[in-house]
Coordinates of C-alpha atoms in Angstrom, one line a residue:
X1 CA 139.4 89.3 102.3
X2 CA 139.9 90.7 106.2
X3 CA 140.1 94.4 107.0
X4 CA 142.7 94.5 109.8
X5 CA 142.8 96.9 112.8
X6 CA 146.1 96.9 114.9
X7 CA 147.6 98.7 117.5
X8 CA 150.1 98.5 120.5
X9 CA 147.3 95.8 122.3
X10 CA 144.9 94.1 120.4
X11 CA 145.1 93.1 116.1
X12 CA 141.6 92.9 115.1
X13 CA 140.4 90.7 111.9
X14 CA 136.7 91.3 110.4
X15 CA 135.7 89.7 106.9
X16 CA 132.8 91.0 104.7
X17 CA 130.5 88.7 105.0
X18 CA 128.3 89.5 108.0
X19 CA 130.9 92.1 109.1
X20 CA 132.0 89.3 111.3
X21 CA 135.0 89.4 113.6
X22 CA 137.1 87.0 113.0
X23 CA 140.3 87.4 115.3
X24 CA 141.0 89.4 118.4
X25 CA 144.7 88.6 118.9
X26 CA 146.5 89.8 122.2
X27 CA 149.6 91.4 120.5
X28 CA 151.8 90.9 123.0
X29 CA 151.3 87.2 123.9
X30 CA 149.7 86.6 120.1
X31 CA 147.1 84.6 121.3
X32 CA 143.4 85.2 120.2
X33 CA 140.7 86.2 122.4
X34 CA 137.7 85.0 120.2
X35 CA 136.5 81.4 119.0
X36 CA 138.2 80.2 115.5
X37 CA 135.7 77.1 115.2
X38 CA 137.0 73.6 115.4
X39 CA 135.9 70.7 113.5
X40 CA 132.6 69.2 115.1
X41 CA 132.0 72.2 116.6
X42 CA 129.7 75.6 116.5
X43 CA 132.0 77.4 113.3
X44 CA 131.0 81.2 113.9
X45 CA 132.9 83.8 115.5
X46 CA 130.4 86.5 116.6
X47 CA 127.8 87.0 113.8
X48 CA 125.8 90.5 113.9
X49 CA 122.2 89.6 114.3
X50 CA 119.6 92.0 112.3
X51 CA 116.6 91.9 111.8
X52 CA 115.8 89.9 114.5
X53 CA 117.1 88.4 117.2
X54 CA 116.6 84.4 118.2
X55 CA 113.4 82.3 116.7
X56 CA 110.2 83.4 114.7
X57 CA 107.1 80.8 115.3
X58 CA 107.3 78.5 112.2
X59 CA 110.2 81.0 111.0
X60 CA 107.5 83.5 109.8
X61 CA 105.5 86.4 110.7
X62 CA 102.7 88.8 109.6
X63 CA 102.4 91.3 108.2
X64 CA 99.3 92.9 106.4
X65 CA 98.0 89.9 105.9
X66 CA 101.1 88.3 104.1
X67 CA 102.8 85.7 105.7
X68 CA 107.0 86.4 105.5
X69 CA 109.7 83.8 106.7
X70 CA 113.0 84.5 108.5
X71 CA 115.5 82.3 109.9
X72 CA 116.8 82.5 113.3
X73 CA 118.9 85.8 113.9
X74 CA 117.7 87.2 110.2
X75 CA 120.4 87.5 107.2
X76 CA 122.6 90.5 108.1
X77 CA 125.8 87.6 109.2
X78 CA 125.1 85.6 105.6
X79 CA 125.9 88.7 103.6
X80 CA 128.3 90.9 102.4
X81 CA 128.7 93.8 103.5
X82 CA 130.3 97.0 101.3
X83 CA 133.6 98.7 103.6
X84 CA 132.6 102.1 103.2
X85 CA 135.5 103.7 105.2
X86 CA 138.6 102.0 107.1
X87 CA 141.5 103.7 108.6
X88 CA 144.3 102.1 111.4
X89 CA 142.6 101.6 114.0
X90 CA 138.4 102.1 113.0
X91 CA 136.3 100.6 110.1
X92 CA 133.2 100.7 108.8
X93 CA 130.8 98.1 107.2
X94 CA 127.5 99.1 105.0
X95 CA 124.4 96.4 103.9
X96 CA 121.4 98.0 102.4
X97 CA 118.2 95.9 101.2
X98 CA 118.6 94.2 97.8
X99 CA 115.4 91.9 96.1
X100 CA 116.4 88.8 98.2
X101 CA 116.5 90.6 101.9
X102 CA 113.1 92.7 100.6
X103 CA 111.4 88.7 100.1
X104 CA 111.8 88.5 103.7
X105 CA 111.9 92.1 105.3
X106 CA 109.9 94.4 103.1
X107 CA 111.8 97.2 104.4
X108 CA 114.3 99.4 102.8
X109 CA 117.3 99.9 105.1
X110 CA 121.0 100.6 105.7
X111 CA 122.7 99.1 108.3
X112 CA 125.9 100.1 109.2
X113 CA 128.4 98.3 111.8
X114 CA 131.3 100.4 112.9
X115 CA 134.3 98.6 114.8
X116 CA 136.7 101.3 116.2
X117 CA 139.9 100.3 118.7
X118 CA 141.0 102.4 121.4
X119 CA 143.9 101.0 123.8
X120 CA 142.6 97.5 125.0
X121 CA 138.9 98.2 123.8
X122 CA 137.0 97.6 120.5
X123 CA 133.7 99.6 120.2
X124 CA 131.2 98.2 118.0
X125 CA 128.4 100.9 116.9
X126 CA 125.5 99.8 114.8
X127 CA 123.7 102.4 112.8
X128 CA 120.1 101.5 111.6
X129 CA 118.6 103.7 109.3
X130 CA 114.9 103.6 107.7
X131 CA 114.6 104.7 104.1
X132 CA 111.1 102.8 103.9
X133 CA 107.8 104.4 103.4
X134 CA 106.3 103.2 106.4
X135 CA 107.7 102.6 110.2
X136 CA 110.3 99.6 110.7
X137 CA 110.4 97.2 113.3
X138 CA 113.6 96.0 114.0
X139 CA 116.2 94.4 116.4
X140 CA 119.5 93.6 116.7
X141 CA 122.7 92.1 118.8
X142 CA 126.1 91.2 118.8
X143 CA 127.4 87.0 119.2
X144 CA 130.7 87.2 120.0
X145 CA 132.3 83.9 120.9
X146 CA 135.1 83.6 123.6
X147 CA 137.8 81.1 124.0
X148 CA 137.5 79.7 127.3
X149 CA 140.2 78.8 129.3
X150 CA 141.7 82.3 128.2
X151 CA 144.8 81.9 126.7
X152 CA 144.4 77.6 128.2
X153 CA 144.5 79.3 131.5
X154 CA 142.5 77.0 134.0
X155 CA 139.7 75.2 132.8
X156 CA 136.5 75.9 131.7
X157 CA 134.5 76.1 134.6
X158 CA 136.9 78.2 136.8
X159 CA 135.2 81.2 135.2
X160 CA 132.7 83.3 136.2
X161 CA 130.5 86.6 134.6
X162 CA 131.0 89.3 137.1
X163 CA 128.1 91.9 136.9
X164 CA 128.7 95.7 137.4
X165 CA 126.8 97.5 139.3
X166 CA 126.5 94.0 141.4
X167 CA 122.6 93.7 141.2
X168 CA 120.3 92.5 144.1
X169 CA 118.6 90.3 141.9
X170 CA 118.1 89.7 138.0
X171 CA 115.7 87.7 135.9
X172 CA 115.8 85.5 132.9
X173 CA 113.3 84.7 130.5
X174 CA 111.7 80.8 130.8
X175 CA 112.5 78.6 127.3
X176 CA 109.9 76.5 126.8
X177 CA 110.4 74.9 124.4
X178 CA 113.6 75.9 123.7
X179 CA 114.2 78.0 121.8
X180 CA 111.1 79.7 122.0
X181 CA 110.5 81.8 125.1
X182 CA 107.3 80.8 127.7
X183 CA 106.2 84.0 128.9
X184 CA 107.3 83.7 132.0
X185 CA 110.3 85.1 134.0
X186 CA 112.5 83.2 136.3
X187 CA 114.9 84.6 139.5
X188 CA 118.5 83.7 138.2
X189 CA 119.1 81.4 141.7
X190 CA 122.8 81.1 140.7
X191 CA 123.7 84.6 141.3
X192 CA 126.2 85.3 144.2
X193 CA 127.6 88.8 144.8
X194 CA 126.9 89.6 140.7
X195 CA 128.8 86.8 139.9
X196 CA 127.1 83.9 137.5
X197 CA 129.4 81.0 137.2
X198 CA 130.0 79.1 133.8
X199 CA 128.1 76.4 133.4
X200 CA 127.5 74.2 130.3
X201 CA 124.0 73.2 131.4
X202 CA 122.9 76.4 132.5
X203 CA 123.8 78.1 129.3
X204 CA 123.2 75.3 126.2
X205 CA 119.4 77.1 125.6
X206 CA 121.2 80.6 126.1
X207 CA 120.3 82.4 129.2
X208 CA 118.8 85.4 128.0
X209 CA 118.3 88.0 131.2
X210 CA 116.6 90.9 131.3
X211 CA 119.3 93.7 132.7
X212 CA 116.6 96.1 132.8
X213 CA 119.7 98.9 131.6
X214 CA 121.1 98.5 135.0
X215 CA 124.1 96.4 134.2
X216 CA 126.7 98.2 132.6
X217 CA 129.6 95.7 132.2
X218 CA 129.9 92.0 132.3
X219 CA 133.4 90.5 132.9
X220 CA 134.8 86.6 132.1
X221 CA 136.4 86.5 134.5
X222 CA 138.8 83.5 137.2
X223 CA 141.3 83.3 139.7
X224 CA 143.4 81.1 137.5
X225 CA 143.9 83.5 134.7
X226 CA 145.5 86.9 134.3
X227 CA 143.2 87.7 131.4
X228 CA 140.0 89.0 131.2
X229 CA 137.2 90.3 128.8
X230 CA 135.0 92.4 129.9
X231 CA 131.4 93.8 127.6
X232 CA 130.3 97.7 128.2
X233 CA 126.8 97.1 127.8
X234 CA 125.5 100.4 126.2
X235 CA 122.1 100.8 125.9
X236 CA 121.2 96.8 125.3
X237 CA 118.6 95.4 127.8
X238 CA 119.5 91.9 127.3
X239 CA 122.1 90.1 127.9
X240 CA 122.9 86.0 126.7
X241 CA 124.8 83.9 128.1
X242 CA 125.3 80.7 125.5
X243 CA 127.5 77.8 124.5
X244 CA 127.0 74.9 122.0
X245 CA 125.0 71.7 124.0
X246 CA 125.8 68.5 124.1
X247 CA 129.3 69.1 123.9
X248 CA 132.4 70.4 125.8
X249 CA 132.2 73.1 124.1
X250 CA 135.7 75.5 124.9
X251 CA 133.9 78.5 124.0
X252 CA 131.0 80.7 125.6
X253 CA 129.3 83.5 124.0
X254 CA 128.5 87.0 125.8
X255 CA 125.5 88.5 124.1
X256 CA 124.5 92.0 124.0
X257 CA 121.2 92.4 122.6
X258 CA 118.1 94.2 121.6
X259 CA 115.3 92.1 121.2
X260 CA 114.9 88.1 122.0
X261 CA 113.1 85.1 120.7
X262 CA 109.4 85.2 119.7
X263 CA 107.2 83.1 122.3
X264 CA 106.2 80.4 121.8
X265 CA 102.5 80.4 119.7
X266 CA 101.3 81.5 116.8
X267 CA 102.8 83.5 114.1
X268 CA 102.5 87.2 114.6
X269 CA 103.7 90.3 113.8
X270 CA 107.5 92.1 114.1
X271 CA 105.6 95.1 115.5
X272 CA 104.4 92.4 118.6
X273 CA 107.3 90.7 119.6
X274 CA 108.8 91.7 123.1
X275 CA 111.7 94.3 123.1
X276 CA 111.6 94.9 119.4
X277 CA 112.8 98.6 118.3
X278 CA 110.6 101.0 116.0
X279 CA 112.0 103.8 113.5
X280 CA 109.9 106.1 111.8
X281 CA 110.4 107.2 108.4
X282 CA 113.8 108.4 107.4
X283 CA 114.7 108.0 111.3
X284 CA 118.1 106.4 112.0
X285 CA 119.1 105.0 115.4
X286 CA 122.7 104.1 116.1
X287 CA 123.5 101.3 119.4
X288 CA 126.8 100.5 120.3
X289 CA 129.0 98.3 123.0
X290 CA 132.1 97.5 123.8
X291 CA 134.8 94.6 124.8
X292 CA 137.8 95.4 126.8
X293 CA 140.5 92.8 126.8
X294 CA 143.5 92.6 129.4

């Protein structure tokens, strides 16, 4: 079953399980902004990622002494999610801990996603809350998936990521071995003017860059379409940049996030990795972005 938020602009689809969206349709031209799946090809939409973001060493980590395992991006987009409140235009999804999420995360939790539309945006807000005894390490992102050519306008690689503020420079992190991160960081050569054009090879590891907080929106954008989809960054450091390798893919993803991949090694701890979050006891920390779509 889909919850359905509509107005004059944009129809919006998002199903239980994971709280995932599942359509962005442009109302007036009634075609969809976001990736339906095809046969042979990635099947997701844009999963919420929670616990963690990208690849554990092994799929596990430590903690106390006890050895947990986690698959990539944690479990938050295999479950269901309760709707605790829904109106016209803004909806709200709930997932708390239950005895299989505890096997893996030994943290109690709520995690609420809010998706509320406004004109040709849709804000996505996640609430994290800690109702464990202890402190919680955490991160989180959004995967959303983009048809490209918008609407079949142009081809794939006529679009670019436009950067605002334009910065001077910007990092990525190394993957080595994908999709594990090295350590290192790397100049992003391909940036001209803020602009990073799309490119399969580029982006088939996922280009995670460090944004530092100093990018605030990232637009899809070409001279051969009339549409566009631009990402309010919020207060996510990171930003992906990722379609499926090996294939044409007709998709990319633009990735908000907070946290990345662990690097490559041994199996540590949550509290360790690079850009996790913290919440102390009964602390709750809400994160939110938007997408505009013209």
């Amino acid at each position: 079953m889909l919850t359905v938020l509509e107005n004059d602009y944009l129809k919006v689809a998002i199903a239980k399980k994971g709280a995932e969206l599942r359509n962005i349709i442009h109302k007036q031209e009634g075609f969809d902004y976001l990736w339906q799946g095809a046969e042979g090809y990635w099947s997701k939409q844009a999963p919420n990622l929670f616990p963690i973001v990208g690849r554990l060493n092994e799929n596990k980590y430590l903690k106390a002494g006890k050895v947990y395992e986690m698959n990539q991006h944690g479990f938050a987009r295999d479950l269901d999610f309760e709707v605790v409140d829904v109106s016209n235009q803004t909806v709200t999804f709930s997932l708390q801990e239950n005895t299989e999420t505890l096997e893996r995360y030994p943290y109690k939790f709520q995690l609420k996603i809010t998706y509320q539309l406004e004109g040709n945006q849709l804000m996505v807000s996640y609430q994290v809350e800690n109702n464990s005894d202890e402190e919680m390490p955490y991160s989180l992102g959004g995967h959303p998936a983009f048809h490209l050519p918008i609407n079949g306008e142009g081809v794939f690689e006529d679009y670019q990521l436009q950067l605002s503020p334009v910065p001077e420079k910007l990092d990525y992190f190394e993957m080595d071995p994908p999709p594990y991160l090295s350590g290192r960081k790397l100049p992003l050569d391909v940036l001209n003017e803020g602009a990073i054009p799309i490119n399969r090879d580029l982006f088939g590891a996922g280009l995670v860059m460090d944004t530092q907080g100093f990018v605030k929106q990232a637009t899809l954008t070409s001279t051969k379409s009339k549409h566009s989809i631009s990402l309010e960054m919020g207060d996510f450091p990171y930003l992906c940049l990722w379609t499926e390798e090996g294939v044409e893919a007709p998709f990319v993803c633009v990735e908000p996030f907070h946290g990345v991949a662990d690097e490559y090694g041994p199996v540590g701890a949550l509290s360790d990795k690079r850009g996790i979050n913290s919440l102390a006891v009964s602390e709750s920390r809400t994160h939110q972005f938007a997408m505009k779509f013209t």
